[in-house]
Each structure stands twice: as structure tokens, then as C-alpha cells.
XYZ file of C-alpha atoms in Angstrom:
159
model
C 15.573 34.270 5.851
C 19.214 34.726 6.855
C 21.691 37.536 7.205
C 25.392 38.210 7.101
C 27.484 41.110 8.317
C 30.283 42.184 5.972
C 32.988 44.766 6.565
C 33.114 47.818 4.324
C 34.779 51.249 4.310
C 31.380 52.589 5.424
C 31.124 50.336 8.456
C 29.556 46.920 8.724
C 26.912 46.142 6.107
C 24.129 43.723 6.959
C 23.052 41.666 3.951
C 19.675 39.961 4.322
C 18.036 37.464 2.042
C 16.494 34.135 1.263
C 18.321 31.374 -0.535
C 20.796 33.121 -2.807
C 18.798 36.335 -3.402
C 19.709 39.440 -1.406
C 16.597 41.261 -0.180
C 18.285 43.993 1.841
C 21.607 45.773 2.441
C 21.655 47.945 5.549
C 24.091 50.301 7.237
C 24.348 50.768 10.995
C 21.643 53.305 11.981
C 19.951 52.909 8.584
C 16.810 55.070 8.548
C 14.478 52.421 7.151
C 16.113 49.305 8.534
C 13.616 46.589 9.492
C 13.644 45.121 12.969
C 16.602 42.745 13.373
C 14.241 39.889 14.205
C 13.157 39.945 10.533
C 16.733 39.214 9.407
C 16.642 35.545 10.338
C 19.633 33.592 11.557
C 23.131 34.956 11.103
C 25.161 32.989 8.562
C 28.633 34.379 7.905
C 28.934 32.225 4.775
C 25.758 33.578 3.154
C 25.793 35.652 -0.027
C 29.490 35.148 -0.876
C 29.082 36.513 -4.415
C 27.389 39.690 -3.173
C 30.154 40.228 -0.616
C 32.839 39.646 -3.271
C 31.221 42.111 -5.653
C 30.832 44.730 -2.901
C 34.536 44.327 -2.056
C 35.419 44.831 -5.741
C 33.169 47.898 -5.901
C 34.817 49.494 -2.870
C 38.242 48.697 -4.343
C 37.286 50.548 -7.546
C 37.265 47.384 -9.670
C 33.490 47.028 -10.214
C 30.945 49.437 -11.674
C 27.828 47.223 -11.740
C 26.399 44.356 -9.704
C 24.961 41.132 -11.052
C 23.908 39.255 -7.940
C 20.371 37.935 -7.536
C 18.223 40.461 -5.656
C 14.588 40.624 -4.696
C 13.092 43.841 -3.362
C 9.498 43.921 -2.218
C 7.353 46.990 -1.919
C 4.438 48.823 -3.485
C 4.375 49.146 -7.278
C 5.338 52.831 -7.224
C 8.390 52.104 -5.060
C 9.469 49.254 -7.345
C 9.125 51.564 -10.372
C 11.353 54.146 -8.669
C 13.911 51.490 -7.744
C 13.935 50.253 -11.351
C 14.703 53.805 -12.526
C 17.471 54.113 -9.925
C 19.002 50.897 -11.275
C 19.236 52.577 -14.702
C 21.453 55.434 -13.428
C 24.967 54.582 -14.658
C 27.999 54.337 -12.421
C 29.494 57.780 -11.905
C 26.293 59.594 -12.927
C 23.483 61.147 -10.922
C 19.810 61.897 -11.453
C 17.536 64.223 -9.517
C 14.356 63.357 -7.685
C 12.595 65.438 -10.350
C 14.160 63.344 -13.136
C 12.849 60.174 -11.504
C 9.444 61.737 -10.861
C 9.104 62.551 -14.565
C 10.151 58.999 -15.481
C 7.651 57.246 -13.198
C 4.843 59.795 -13.176
C 5.008 60.923 -9.572
C 6.000 63.945 -7.543
C 9.575 64.538 -6.355
C 8.632 64.179 -2.674
C 6.884 60.849 -3.440
C 10.001 59.691 -5.265
C 12.124 60.803 -2.297
C 10.065 58.651 0.045
C 10.384 55.656 -2.293
C 14.151 56.199 -2.607
C 14.387 56.213 1.181
C 12.603 52.848 1.317
C 15.041 51.204 -1.127
C 16.110 48.044 0.722
C 19.092 47.343 -1.546
C 21.483 50.187 -0.739
C 24.571 50.241 -2.939
C 23.324 47.299 -5.053
C 20.504 49.574 -6.263
C 22.505 52.777 -6.093
C 20.121 55.264 -4.486
C 23.147 57.367 -3.507
C 23.128 58.505 -7.164
C 19.859 60.380 -6.620
C 20.477 64.015 -5.741
C 18.434 67.134 -5.205
C 17.848 69.952 -7.624
C 21.102 71.400 -9.012
C 23.063 68.390 -7.720
C 22.538 69.206 -4.043
C 23.153 66.276 -1.699
C 19.975 65.508 0.173
C 18.788 62.733 2.472
C 20.259 59.272 2.378
C 19.107 56.382 4.555
C 22.730 55.599 5.387
C 23.581 59.229 6.180
C 24.956 62.025 4.016
C 28.617 61.230 4.811
C 28.139 57.765 3.331
C 26.345 59.195 0.293
C 29.182 61.634 -0.260
C 31.743 58.809 0.093
C 29.938 56.659 -2.497
C 29.610 59.502 -4.995
C 33.283 60.361 -4.555
C 34.224 56.690 -5.023
C 32.425 56.731 -8.377
C 33.816 60.077 -9.530
C 36.131 59.582 -12.496
C 39.713 60.657 -11.905
C 40.541 64.031 -13.360
C 42.541 63.675 -16.517
C 45.815 65.432 -16.992
C 46.755 66.732 -20.403
C 50.445 66.600 -21.229
């Protein structure tokens, strides 16, 4: 296990993983962040492809990630995370939408979303409350709002 801290417009991101697979991406004050002792040694050369793709995403040049990831958790959580991964860039889904897809209740889905260890890479910021309302985000609502705004398509102008 090793970790790396990378700069981002949302503050430093801690990427955690084994070998080349990223197992976690955490914000400062992340709600569900594991104890730092579980991160392993710091290696500022680790996960260069993930860091490059995150930089491209924040610069508006990337809409999907293709770095090796490995998220562990109960089967229900993994099913929710798989559904989150299907939400396209610039789109949102509600907790109810995900609950219908995986066969759970919205509050169960909300808990699973909150346990997503791969923030941004598995874009849980795209999950919103009923009627598009912004609700909880492990990185904080300001970060969620930033990420959704980053993905919002520019308004077109008709000439």
C-alpha cells in the first residue's frame, strides 16, 4: 500500500493504492476517509497516470477515466458504485434512480454512495437528491457543486 498527494482545484487529493491500481481518492476532511496509517508509505511518484488524467479532467480536457482501480466493499456498495460509474459526464442521477437500478432503498444507496472510496474517478458527485437537489457529499457540498459546474456544458449562443 502506498499513497500520493496531488494538487487540485479542490485542495490536495490523496490517492491510495497498491501496485498500479488506485484504491482510494480522498479530500481533506473527507467524511469516510480511512485512518492515514492505512495509506502506507508516501510515494510522490505513485499513480502518475491517475494524476495526469485528474489534471486533464480539471482542465476540461477529459470526460472519463481509464486508470486501473480497485474498490473493496460489500456487494451492495459495489453494485451502487458500478451504477454510479455508468452516469455519463455532465449528467446526474438521483438516489431513487440508483435504488431502482440495484434493488435497494434511496437511504441505503445514499450510505453506499458516501462510502465510495474512489471520489471523482467514480463520480459520486453526479448523484443528486430528488428534483436535482444537491445533498450530502463526502468531500463537502462546495466541492460537489464545483465538480457539477465543471461538467456543465457551456451554454450555446445562437447567431
